[in-house]
Short mmCIF file of C-alpha atoms in Angstrom, two decimals:
data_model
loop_
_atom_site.label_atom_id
_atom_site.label_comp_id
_atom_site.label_asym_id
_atom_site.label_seq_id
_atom_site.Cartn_x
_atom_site.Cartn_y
_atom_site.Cartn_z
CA UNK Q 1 0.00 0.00 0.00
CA UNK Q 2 1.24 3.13 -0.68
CA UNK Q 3 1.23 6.26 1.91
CA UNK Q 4 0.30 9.75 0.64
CA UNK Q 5 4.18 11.10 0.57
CA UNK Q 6 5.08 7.83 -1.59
CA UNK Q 7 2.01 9.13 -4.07
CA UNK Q 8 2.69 12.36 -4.16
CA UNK Q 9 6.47 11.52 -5.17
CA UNK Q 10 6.08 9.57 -7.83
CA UNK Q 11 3.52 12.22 -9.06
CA UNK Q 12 6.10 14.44 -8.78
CA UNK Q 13 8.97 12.37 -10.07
CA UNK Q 14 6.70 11.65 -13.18
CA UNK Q 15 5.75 15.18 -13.89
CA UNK Q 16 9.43 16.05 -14.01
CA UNK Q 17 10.16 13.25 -16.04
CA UNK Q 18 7.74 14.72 -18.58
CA UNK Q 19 9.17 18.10 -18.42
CA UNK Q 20 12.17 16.84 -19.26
CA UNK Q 21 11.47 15.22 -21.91
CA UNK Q 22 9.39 18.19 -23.25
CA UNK Q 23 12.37 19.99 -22.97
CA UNK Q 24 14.92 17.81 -24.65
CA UNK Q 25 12.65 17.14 -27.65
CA UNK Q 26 11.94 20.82 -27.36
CA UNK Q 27 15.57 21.62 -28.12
CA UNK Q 28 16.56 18.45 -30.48
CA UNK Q 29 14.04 19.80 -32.96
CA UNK Q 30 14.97 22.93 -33.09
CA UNK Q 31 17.40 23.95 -35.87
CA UNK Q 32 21.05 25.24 -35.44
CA UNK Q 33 21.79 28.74 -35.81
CA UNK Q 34 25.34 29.84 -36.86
CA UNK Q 35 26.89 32.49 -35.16
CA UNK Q 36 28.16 34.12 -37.98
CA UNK Q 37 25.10 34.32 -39.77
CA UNK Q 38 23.75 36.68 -37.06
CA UNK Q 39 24.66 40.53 -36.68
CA UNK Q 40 25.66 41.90 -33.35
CA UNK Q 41 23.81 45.50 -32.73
CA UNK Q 42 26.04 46.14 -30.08
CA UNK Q 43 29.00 45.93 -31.88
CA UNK Q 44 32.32 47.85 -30.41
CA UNK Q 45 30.34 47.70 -26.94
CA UNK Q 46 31.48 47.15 -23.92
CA UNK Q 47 30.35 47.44 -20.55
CA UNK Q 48 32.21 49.07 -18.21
CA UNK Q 49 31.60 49.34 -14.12
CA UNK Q 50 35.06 51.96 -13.46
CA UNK Q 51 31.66 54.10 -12.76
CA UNK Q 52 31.34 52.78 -9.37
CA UNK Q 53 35.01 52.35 -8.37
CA UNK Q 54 35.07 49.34 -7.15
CA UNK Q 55 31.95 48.84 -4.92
CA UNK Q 56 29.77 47.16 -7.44
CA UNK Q 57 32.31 44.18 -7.27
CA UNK Q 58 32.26 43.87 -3.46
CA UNK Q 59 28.44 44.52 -3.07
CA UNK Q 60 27.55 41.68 -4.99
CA UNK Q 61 30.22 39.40 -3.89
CA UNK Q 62 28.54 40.23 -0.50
CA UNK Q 63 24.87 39.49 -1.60
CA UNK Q 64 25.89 35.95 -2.78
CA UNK Q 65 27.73 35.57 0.56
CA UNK Q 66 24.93 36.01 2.38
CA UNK Q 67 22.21 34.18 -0.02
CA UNK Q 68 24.87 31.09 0.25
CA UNK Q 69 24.88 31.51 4.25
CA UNK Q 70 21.29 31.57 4.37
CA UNK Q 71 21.11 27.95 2.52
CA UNK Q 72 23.67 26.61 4.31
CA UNK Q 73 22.35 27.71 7.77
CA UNK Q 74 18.62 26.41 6.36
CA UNK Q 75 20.29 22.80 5.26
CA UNK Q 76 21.59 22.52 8.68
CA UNK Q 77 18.14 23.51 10.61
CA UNK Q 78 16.32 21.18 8.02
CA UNK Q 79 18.48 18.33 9.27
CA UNK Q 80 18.47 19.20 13.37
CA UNK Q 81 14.41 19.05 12.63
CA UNK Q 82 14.82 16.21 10.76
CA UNK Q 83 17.04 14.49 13.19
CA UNK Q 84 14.65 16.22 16.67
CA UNK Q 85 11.15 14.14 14.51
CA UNK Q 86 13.20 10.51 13.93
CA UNK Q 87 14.45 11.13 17.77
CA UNK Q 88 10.77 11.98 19.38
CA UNK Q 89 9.19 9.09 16.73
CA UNK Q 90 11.49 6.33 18.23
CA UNK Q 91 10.86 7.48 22.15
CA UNK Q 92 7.28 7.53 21.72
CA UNK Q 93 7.09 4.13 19.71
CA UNK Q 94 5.39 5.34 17.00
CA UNK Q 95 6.63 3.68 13.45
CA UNK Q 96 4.62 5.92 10.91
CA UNK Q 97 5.65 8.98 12.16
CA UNK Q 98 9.32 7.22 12.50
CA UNK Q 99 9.31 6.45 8.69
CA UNK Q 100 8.32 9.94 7.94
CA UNK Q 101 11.13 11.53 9.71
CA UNK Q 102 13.78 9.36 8.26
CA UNK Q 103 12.51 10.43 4.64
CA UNK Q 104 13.03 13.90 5.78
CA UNK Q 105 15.99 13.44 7.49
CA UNK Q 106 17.41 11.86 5.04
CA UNK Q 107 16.47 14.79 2.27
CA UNK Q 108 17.33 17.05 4.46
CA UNK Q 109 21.08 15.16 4.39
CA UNK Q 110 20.88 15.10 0.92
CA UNK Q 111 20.74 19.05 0.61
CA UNK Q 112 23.65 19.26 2.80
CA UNK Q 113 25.55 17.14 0.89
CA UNK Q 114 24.73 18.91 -2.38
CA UNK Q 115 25.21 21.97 -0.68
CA UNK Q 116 28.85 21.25 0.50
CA UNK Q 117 29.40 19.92 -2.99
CA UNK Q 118 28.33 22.50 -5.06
CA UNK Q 119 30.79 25.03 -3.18
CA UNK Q 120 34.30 22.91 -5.09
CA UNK Q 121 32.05 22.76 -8.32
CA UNK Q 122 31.11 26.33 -8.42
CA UNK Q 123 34.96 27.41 -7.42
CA UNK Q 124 36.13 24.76 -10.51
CA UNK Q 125 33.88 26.31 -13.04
CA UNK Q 126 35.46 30.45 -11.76
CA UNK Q 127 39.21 28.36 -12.25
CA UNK Q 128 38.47 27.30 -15.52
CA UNK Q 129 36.75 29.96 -16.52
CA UNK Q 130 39.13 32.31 -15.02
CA UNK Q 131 41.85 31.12 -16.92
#
């Protein structure tokens, strides 16, 4: 039999599964363009941010800072919850609400762990990138 959160997964794993799909057929079909047969308007321009001396590049550098903070601190409550529900399931004996927090605790360990490795991944892609 299958419980409500089982459903409502594979409803979701089978609507992105057709998304997906939309998608890739969406962009197999359509035709290549060649970059040279396309004009640039903005030819000869360039932008350049010597307007704000400098503070531009450390506001936004800050922004990110904080918006990766923010998921980082919010991967580590989800698991503390996640770990608090499994704890107060087992103590009190009761094995549905038990199964439930495992699935979320283990989610919630699965964002961390994406979290922590998207950090090398992102810093790998600036490397190459960088030169």
């Amino acid at each position: 039999m299958l419980t409500l959160i089982t459903r409502r997964r594979i409803r979701r794993t089978g609507w992105a599964t057709v998304v997906l799909g939309a998608v890739g057929l969406a962009l197999a079909a359509a035709p290549t363009a060649s970059a040279q047969d396309i004009q640039n308007p903005l030819d000869g321009v360039s932008p350049d941010f010597g307007l704000f001396s400098g503070s531009l590049d450390a506001t936004w550098k800050r922004i990110v800072a904080f918006i990766w903070a923010l998921i980082i601190i919010g991967s580590a409550v989800r698991v503390i919850v996640g770990a608090f529900k499994v704890k107060r399931a087992k103590s009190r004996g009761y094995a549905n609400d038990l199964s439930e927090g495992s699935e979320e605790l283990q989610d919630a360990l699965i964002s961390v762990a994406l979290v922590a490795a998207a950090s090398p991944l992102v810093a790998t892609i600036l490397f190459v990138v960088g030169g």
